[in-house]
Structures are given as C-alpha cells and as structure tokens.
CSV table of C-alpha atoms and ligand atoms in Angstrom, one decimal:
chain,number,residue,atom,x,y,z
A,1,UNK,CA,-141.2,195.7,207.3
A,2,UNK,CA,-139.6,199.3,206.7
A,3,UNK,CA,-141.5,201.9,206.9
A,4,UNK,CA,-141.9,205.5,206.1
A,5,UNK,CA,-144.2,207.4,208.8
A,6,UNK,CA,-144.7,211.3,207.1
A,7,UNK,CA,-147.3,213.3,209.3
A,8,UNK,CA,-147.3,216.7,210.8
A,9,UNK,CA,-145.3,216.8,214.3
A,10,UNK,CA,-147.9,218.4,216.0
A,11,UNK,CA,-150.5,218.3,219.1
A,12,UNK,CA,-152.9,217.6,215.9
A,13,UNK,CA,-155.1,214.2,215.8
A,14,UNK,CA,-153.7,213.2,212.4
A,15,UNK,CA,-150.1,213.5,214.2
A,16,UNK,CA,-150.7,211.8,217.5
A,17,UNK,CA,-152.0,208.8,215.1
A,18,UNK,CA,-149.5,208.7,213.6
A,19,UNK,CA,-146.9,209.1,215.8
A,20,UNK,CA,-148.4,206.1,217.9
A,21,UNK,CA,-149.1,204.2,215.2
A,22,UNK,CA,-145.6,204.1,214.3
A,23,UNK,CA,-144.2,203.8,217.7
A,24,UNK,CA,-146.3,200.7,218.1
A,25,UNK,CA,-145.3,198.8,214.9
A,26,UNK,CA,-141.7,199.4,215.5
A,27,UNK,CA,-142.7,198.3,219.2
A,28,UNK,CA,-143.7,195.0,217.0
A,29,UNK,CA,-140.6,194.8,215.4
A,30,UNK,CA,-140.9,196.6,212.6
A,31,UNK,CA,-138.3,199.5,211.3
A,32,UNK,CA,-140.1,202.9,211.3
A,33,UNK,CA,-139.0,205.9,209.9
A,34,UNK,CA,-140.6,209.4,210.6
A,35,UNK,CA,-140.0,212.2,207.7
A,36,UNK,CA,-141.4,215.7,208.8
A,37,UNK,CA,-140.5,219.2,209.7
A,38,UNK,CA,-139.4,218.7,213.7
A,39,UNK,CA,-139.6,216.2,215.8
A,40,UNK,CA,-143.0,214.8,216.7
A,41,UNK,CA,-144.3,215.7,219.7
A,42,UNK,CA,-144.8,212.1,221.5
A,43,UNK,CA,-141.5,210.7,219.9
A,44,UNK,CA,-139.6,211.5,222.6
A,45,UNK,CA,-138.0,208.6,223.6
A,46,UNK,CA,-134.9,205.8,222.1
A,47,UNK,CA,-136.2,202.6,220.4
A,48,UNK,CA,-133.8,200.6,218.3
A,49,UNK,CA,-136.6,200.6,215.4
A,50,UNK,CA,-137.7,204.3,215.5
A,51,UNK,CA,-135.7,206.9,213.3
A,52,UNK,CA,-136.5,210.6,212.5
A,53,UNK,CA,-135.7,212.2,209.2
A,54,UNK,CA,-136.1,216.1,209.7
A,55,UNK,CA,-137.6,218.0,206.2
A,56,UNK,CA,-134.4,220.4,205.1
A,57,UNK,CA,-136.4,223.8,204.3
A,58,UNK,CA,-134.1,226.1,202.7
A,59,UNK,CA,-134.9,229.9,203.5
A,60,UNK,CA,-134.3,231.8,200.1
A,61,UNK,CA,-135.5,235.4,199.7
A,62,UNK,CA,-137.5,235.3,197.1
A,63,UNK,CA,-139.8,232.4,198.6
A,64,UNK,CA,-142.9,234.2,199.9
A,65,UNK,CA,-144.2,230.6,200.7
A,66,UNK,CA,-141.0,228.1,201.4
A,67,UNK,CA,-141.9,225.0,199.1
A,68,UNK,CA,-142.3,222.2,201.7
A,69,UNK,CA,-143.6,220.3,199.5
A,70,UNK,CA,-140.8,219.9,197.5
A,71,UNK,CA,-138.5,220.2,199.8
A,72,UNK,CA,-140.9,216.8,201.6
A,73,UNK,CA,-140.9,215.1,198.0
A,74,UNK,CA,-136.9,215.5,198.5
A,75,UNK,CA,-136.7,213.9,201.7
A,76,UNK,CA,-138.9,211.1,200.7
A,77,UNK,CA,-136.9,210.2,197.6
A,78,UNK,CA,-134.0,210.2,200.2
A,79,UNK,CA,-135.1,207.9,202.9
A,80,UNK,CA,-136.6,205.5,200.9
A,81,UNK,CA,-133.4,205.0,198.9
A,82,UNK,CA,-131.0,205.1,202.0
A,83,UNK,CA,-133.2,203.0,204.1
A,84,UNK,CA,-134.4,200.9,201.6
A,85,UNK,CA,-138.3,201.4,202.6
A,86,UNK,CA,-140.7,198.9,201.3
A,87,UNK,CA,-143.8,201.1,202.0
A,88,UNK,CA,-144.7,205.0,202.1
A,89,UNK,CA,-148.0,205.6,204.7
A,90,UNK,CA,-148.6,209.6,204.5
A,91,UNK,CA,-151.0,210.5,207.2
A,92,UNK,CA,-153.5,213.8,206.2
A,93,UNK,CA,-153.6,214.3,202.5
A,94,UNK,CA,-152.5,217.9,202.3
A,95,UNK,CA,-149.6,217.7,201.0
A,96,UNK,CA,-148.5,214.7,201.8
A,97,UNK,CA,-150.0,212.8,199.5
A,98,UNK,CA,-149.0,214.9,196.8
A,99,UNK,CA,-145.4,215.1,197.9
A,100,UNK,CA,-145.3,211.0,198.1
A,101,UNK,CA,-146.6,211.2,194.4
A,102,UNK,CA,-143.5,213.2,193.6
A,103,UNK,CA,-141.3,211.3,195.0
A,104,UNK,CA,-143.0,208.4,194.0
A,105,UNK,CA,-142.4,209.1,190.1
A,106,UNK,CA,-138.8,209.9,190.7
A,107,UNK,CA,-137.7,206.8,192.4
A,108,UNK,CA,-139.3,204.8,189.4
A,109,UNK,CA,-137.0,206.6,187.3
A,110,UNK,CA,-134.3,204.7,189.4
A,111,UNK,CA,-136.4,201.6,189.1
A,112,UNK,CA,-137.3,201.9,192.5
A,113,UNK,CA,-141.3,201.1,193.2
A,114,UNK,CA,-142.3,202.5,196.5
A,115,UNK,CA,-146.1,201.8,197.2
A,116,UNK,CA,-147.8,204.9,199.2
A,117,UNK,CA,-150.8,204.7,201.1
A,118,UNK,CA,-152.5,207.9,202.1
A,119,UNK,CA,-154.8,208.2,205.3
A,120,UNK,CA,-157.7,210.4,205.7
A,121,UNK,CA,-158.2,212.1,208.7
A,122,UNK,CA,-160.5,214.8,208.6
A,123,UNK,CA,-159.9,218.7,207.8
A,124,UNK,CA,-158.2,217.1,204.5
A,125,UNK,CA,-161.5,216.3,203.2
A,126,UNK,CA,-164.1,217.8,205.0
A,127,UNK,CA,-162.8,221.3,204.8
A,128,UNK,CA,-159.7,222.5,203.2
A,129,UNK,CA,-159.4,219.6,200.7
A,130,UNK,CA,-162.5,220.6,199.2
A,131,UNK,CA,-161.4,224.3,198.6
A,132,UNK,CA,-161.2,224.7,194.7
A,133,UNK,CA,-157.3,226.1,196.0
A,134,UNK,CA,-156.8,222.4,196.7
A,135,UNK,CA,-159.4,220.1,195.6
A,136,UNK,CA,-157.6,219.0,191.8
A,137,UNK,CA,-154.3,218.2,193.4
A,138,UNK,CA,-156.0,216.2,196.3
A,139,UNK,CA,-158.6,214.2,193.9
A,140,UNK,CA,-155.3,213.1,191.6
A,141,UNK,CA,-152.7,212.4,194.6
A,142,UNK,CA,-155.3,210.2,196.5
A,143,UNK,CA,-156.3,208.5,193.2
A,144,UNK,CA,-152.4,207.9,192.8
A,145,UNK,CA,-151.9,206.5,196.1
A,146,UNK,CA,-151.7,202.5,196.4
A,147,UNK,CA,-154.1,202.2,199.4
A,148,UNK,CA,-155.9,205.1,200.8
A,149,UNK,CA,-157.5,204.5,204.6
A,150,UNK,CA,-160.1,206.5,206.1
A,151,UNK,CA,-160.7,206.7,209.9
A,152,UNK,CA,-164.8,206.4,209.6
A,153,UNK,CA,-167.1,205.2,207.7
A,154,UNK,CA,-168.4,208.3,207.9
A,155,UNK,CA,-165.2,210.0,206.3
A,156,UNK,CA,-165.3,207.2,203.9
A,157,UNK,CA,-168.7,208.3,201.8
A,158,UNK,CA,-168.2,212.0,202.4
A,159,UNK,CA,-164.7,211.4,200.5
A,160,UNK,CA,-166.8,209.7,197.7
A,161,UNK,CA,-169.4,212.4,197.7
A,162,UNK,CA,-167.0,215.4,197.4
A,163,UNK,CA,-164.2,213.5,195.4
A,164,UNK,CA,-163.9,211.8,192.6
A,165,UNK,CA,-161.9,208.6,194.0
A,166,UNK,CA,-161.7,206.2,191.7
A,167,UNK,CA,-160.4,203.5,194.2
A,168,UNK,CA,-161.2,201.5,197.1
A,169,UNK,CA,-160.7,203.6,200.5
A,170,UNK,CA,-160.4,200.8,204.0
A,171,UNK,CA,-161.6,202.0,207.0
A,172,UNK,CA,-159.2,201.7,210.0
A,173,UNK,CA,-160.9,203.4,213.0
A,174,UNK,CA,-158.8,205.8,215.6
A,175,UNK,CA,-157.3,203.5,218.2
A,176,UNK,CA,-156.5,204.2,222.0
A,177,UNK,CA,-153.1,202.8,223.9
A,178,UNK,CA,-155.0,201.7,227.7
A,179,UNK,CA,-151.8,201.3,229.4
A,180,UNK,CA,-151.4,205.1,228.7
A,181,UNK,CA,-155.1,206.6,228.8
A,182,UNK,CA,-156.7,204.9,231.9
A,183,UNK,CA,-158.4,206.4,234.9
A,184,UNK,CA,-155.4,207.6,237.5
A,185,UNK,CA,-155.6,207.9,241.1
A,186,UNK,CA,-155.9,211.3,241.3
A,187,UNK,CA,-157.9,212.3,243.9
A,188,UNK,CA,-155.9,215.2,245.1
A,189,UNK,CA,-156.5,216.9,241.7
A,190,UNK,CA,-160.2,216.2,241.9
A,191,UNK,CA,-160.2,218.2,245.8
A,192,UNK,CA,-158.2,221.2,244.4
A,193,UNK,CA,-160.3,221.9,241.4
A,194,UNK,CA,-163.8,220.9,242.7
A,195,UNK,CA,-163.2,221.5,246.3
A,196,UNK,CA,-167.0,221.4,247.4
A,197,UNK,CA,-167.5,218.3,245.7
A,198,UNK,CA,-168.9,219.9,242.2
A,199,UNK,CA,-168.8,217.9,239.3
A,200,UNK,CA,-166.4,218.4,236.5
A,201,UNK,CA,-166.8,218.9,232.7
A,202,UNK,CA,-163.9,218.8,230.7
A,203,UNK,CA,-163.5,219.5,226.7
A,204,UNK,CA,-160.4,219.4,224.8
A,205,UNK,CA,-159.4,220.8,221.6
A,206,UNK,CA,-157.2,222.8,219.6
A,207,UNK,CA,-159.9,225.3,219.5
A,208,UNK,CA,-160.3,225.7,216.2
A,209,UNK,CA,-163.9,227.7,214.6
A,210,UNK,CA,-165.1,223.6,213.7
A,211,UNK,CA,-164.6,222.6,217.6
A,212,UNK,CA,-167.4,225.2,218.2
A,213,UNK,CA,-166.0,225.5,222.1
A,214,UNK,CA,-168.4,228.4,222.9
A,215,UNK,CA,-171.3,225.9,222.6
A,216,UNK,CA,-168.8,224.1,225.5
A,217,UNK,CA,-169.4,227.1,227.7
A,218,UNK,CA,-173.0,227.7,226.9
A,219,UNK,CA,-173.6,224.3,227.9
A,220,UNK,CA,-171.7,224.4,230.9
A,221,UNK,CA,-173.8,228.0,231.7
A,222,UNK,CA,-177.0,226.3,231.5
A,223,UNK,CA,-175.8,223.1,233.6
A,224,UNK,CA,-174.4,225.7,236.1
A,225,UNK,CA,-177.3,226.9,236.8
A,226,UNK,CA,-178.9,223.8,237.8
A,227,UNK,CA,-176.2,221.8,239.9
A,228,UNK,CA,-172.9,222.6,241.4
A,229,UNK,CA,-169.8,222.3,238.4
A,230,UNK,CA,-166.5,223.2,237.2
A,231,UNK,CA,-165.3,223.5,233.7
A,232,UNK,CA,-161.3,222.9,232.4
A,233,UNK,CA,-161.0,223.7,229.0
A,234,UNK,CA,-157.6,221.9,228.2
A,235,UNK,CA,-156.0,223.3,224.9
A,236,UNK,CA,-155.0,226.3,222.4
A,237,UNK,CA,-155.4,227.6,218.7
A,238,UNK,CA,-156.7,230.3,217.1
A,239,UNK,CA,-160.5,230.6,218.6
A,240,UNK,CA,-159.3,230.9,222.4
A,241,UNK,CA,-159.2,235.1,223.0
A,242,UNK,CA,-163.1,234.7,221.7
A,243,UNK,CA,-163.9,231.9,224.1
A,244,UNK,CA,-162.1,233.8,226.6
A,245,UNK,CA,-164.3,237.1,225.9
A,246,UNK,CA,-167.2,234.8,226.4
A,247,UNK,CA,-166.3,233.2,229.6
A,248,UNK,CA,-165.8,236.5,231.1
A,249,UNK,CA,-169.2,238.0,230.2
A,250,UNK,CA,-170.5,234.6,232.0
A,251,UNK,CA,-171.7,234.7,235.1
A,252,UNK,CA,-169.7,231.6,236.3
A,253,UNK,CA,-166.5,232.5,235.3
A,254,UNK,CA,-164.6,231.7,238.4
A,255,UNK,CA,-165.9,228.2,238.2
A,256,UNK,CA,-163.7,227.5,234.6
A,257,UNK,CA,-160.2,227.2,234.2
A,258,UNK,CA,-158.1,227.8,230.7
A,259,UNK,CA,-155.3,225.1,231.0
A,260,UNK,CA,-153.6,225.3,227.9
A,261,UNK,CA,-152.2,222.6,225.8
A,262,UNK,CA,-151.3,219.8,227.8
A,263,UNK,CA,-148.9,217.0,227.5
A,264,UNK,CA,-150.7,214.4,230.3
A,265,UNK,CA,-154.0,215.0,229.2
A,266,UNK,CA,-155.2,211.5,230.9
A,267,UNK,CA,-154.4,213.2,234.2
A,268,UNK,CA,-157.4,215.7,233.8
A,269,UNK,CA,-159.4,213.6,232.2
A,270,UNK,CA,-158.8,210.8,235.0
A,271,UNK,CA,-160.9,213.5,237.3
A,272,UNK,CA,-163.8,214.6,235.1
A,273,UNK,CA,-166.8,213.7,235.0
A,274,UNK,CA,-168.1,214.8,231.7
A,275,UNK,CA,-166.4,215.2,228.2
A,276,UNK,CA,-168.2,217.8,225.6
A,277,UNK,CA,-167.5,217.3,222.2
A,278,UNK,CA,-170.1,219.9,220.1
A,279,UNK,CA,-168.0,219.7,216.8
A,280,UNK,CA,-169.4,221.2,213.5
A,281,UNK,CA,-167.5,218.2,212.1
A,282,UNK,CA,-165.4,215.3,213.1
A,283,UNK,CA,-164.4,212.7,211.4
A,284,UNK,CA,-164.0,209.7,214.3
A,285,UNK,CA,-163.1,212.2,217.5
A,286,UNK,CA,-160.3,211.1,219.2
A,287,UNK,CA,-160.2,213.5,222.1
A,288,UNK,CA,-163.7,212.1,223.1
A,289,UNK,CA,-161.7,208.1,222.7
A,290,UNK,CA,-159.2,209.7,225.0
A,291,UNK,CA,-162.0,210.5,227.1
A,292,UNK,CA,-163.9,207.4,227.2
A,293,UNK,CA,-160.9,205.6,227.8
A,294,UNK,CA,-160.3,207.0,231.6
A,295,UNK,CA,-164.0,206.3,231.7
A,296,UNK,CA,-165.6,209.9,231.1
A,297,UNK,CA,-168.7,209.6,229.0
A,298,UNK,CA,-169.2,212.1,226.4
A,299,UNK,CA,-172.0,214.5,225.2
A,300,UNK,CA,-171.3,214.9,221.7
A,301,UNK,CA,-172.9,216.9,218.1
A,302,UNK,CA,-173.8,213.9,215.4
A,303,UNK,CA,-171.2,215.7,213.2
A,304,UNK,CA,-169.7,213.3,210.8
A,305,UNK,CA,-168.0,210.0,212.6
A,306,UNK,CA,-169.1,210.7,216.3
A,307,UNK,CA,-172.1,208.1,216.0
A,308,UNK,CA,-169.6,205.7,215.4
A,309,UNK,CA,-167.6,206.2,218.4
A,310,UNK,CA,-170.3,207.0,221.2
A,311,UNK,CA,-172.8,205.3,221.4
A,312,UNK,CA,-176.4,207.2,222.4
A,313,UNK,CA,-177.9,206.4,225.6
A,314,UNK,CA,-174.6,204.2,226.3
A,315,UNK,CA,-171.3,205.9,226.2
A,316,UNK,CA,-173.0,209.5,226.4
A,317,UNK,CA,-175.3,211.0,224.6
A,318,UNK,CA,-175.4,212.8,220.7
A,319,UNK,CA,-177.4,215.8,219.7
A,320,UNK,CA,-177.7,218.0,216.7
A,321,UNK,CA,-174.5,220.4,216.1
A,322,UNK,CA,-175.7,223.5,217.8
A,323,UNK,CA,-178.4,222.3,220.1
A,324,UNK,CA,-177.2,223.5,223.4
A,325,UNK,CA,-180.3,222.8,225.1
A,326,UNK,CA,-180.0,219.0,223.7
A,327,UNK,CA,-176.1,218.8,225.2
A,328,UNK,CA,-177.3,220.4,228.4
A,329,UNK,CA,-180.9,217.9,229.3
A,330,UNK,CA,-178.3,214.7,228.6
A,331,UNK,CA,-175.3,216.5,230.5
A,332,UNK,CA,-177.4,216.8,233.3
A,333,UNK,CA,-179.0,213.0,233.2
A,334,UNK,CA,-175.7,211.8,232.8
A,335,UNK,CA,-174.3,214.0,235.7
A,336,UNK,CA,-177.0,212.7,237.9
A,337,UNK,CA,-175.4,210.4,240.8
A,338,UNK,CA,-177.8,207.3,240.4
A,339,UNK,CA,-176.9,207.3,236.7
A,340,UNK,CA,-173.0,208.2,236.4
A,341,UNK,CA,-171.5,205.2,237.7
A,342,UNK,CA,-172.9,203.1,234.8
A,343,UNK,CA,-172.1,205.3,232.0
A,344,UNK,CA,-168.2,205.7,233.3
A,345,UNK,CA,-168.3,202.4,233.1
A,346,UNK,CA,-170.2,202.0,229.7
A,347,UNK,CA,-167.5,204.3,228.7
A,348,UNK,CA,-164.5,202.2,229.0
A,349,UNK,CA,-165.9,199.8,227.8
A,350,UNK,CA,-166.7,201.3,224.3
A,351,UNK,CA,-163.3,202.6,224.5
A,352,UNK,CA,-162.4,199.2,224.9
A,353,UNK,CA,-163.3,197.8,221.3
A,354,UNK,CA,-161.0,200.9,220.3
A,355,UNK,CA,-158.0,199.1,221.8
A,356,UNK,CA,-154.6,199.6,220.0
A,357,UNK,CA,-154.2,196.0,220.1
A,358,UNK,CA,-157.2,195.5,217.7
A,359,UNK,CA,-156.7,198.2,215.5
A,360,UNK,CA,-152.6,197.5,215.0
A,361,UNK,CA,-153.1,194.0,213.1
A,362,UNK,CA,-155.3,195.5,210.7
A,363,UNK,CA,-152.7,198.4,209.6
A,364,UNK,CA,-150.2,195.3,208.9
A,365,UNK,CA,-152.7,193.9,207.0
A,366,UNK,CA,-153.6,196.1,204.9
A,367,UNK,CA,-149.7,196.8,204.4
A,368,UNK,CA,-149.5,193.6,203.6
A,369,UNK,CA,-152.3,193.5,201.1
A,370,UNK,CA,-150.9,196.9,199.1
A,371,UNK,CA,-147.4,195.6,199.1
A,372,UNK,CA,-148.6,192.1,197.3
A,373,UNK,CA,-151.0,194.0,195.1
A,374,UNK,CA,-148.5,196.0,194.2
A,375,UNK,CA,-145.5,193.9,193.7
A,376,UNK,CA,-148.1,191.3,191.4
A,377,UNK,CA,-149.0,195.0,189.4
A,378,UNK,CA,-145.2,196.0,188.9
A,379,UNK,CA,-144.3,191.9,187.8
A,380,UNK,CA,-147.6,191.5,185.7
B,1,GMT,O1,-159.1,218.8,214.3
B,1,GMT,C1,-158.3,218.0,214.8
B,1,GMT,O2,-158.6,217.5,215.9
B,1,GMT,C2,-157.1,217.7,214.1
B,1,GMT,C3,-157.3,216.8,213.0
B,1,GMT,C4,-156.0,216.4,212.3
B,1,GMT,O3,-156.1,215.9,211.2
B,1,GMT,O4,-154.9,216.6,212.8
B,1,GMT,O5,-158.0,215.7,213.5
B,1,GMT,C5,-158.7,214.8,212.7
B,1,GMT,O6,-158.1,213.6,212.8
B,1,GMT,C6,-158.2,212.9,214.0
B,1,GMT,C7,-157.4,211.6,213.9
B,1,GMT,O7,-157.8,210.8,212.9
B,1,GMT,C8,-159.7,212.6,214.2
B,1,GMT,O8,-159.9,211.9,215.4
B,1,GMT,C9,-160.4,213.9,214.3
B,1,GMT,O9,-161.8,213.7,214.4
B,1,GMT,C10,-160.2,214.7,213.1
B,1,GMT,N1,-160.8,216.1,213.2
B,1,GMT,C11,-161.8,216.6,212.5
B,1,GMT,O10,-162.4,215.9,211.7
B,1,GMT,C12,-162.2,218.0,212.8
C-alpha cells in the first residue's frame, strides 16, 4: 500500500505513534509518506519506503496566525496525486482531520477518492477538541473521515459522550517496539545516580498542567521520608519553572535531578525502579508502556485509559487523580525488596501484549477494511 502518514513532528505521543507506526509498515513493505511541518523527530534514518513531505508555510504580513491548515490541505492534495496514495491516516484530529477533509473534497473534483482515517489520541478530545473554539469543526471532520481509530476504549465512549460521531470509531491500543525499549545493562548509571544504593523513581512527561508532575514530587517527598530514593524527572514544557519552584522549597531537593527532554529515554528508564504517572487525564499512557517495557512498574491516577494498560496489584498500582497518599502507600509496597522483583517482571510482561508485532497487523486491517468499504461505496 501507499500511504500518507500526517502527524505533528514532535516529542508528543500522537507523533512518536505515528512516526513508528509508519516506520514499521514501510519496514513491512509498504510505501509511507510523512506530510508535516519538519522532520519528525525519530525519522532519522534512510529506508527505501520512507519519504518526507515538508508543509510549505508562506510567511505573509498580514497573517497574525499563518494558515497551516491550508497550507496542510495543500500538501495533501499534492502527495496524494504525485505519489498516487491509496490511503490518508491523519494522526490527532486538530487539524488534521479537517485539513484531510479539504483536501479530500478537492481531489474528487479531479476524480480522485482518497479514503482518510483519523486517529484519536487524546488532548484532541479530552481537552482542546471539546472547546466550543474547536468542537463544530472536529464533530464534522471526524464524521467525514472513512475510519476513525481511538487508542482506548476509554477514549472511545468519552468521544461518543462529548461528540456527536455518527460512525463506528476501532480501537487500536498504543504499541511498544521491544528490540528498542528493553531493560539495558546499565549498571554504571544506576551507581552514579543512586550511589548509596537508593531506589529510583522516574516520571516522564512533557510537563504539561494535565501531567499534574507536582503530585510526582509530593509523592516522591512522602516516600523520601520513609526509605532512601532518588527522583529523575526526564522532560520539558510549559509547567517546569513551577515544578522547579517546588522542588526547591522541598526538603530533598538534592536527591532529584531535572534531565530535560531526552532522546534515549530506555536508558533511564533501564535503571529505575519506579514510574509515576498521576495524570488528570490520559487516554492509553504511553510513557508508562515505555516504562513497563524495560520492566519498571508504574503507580498511576485512574484517569481515562490507564486501567487499561496497568493492571492494579500486577503491573503497579492505580489511585484516584490527586491522591498522593494512595501513590505514595503502593510506591512504597512496590519499592519494598521482597516484592519488586515480581512486579518488574509482571511489568514486561503486560508490556508484552503491547508488542508492536500484535498491534501492526491490526492497522493493515483496518486499512484494508476502509479501503474495500470505500472503493464498494464509490462503485455502488
Ligand atoms: O500528552 C501527551 O503525552 C501528548 C499526547 C499527544 O497527542 O501527542 O499524547 C496522547 O497520545 C498518546 C499516544 O496515543 C497517548 O499515549 C497519551 O496518553 C495521550 N495523552 C493524553 O491523553 C494526555
């Protein structure tokens, strides 16, 4: 198959989905082309089947807001032509889905039918899609997709509740590469950060307001002040001078480390411990997947599709969004020597049913199902 790949390039979950999602289809043979505004930020590599179509954005002065949009739509319209595409997936609704509309309406013009599929990832729905500044123009481009994917069940009915979808939305789960995100033999990392032999919690994030990180240090405060630990907050964005201020009012500030964003993230998590995930929402959670995946279990809020990914009592533990002293009784039984051992290992192996290689066939298929409902639509 060819196919279009339009996401945003970023350090962003919807990206990194994306990205490897199209890296391993054209891994599989396929032709993938990616259409956004730089290159993204894992595609860094030469594969015969991977292409990159960079968004032209015209600066004009009397744009206050460049139109990306349009400027998308244009490059869409484009590619699928040139390339001869036989399938549009648009990954995080704002605006892509509204762009592939666009430019799905003026390649039928040219009699050319494009099918689009939009998937959900989060933020789309949960938060800024449902801002009256959005919501019309997300309800009507999601209706006007050909498939529409969800990565939770979860995700799924809270799309329903807020939107009026009028179609059939698939869930497809987050999926994790374990050739890439395994446990590393790192044990000179471990003896420079925790050189007495403390124990090591580890969030990651792009510290956004819905991460709620300073529930991440409060929890690490309490635990502190029961056993010997460290804390590496690995990642940037707009909440990280608060969380900073916060750390440096705590007592234990010399035991946590700002790290920034990072490109090997499995190398940190290969050494921790602990992941803490106390979102205010989150659709599936891939961070904490990372996590699991190099066999760190994960005390997690119940926020939106985290129940679906770790598993309570198994894989880590889940609490209400805001219960610190919740995180911190199940970090500490978790942290406990006689039980760690056997939730690392229950870890990976819920990570395990995560796998890339289960998750890939069911994108084809559902390819495969849009493009045959769609080609029996346009011949009917
Ligand atoms: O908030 C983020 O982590 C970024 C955001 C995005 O759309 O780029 O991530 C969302 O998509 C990820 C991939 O599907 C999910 O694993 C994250 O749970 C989801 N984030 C939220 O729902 C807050």
């Amino acid at each position: 198959m060819k196919i279009g790949i339009v996401c945003y390039p970023t350090f962003g979950g919807s990206g990194v989905v994306a990205t490897e999602l199209g890296i391993a289809l054209a891994k599989e043979g396929h032709q993938v082309h990616f259409i956004t505004y730089s290159q993204p930020t894992r595609l860094d590599f030469f594969n015969e089947n991977l292409f990159y179509h960079e968004v032209d954005m015209m600066a004009y002065p009397l744009f206050q807001y460049a139109p990306y949009e349009t400027a998308l739509a244009s490059k869409m319209v484009d590619v699928v032509k040139y390339e001869k595409l036989d399938i549009l997936h648009v990954h995080y609704a704002i605006p892509h889905a509204s762009a592939a509309f666009i430019a799905k309406q003026i390649l039928k013009q040219q009699n050319i039918e494009i099918p689009v599929i939009t998937t959900l990832h989060g933020t789309d729905i949960t938060l800024v899609g449902r801002d009256p500044s959005f919501e019309p123009v997300v309800t009507f481009s999601i209706n006007q997709s050909d498939g529409i994917t969800a990565v939770s069940e979860d995700l799924k009915n809270d799309t329903h509740k807020h939107f009026d979808i009028n179609k059939e939305i698939r869930v497809i789960p987050n999926f994790i590469d374990l050739e890439r995100f395994k446990k590393l033999e790192k044990a000179h990392f471990k003896t420079a950060i925790c050189p007495n032999g403390e124990k090591l919690v580890v969030h990651t994030s792009n510290f956004r307001k819905v991460k709620r990180v300073e529930d991440v240090v409060y929890v690490f405060q309490k635990l502190r002040k029961e056993i010997p630990v460290k804390l590496l907050l690995v990642g940037d964005g707009p909440e990280r001078t608060k969380i900073e201020g916060i750390c440096r009012e705590c007592a234990y500030c010399d035991d946590i480390r700002f790290l920034g964003k990072l490109e090997a993230v499995e190398e940190v998590l290969s050494v921790a411990d602990l992941f803490v995930m106390p979102s205010e929402k989150e659709s599936f959670g891939l961070a904490a997947l990372e996590a699991m995946a190099c066999e760190v279990p994960v005390v997690s809020s119940n926020a939106g599709g985290l129940p679906e990914l770790n598993i309570h009592g198994f894989s880590g533990y889940l609490s209400n969004v805001g219960d610190v002293e919740s995180m911190t009784k199940f970090a500490l039984e978790i942290l406990d020597d006689k039980n760690l051992p056997t939730f690392k290992k229950n870890a990976l192996s819920r990570a395990k049913e995560f796998e890339l290689s289960k998750i890939l066939p069911e994108y084809v298929r559902y390819y495969k199902d849009v493009l045959e409902q769609t080609s029996s639509t346009v011949s009917a």
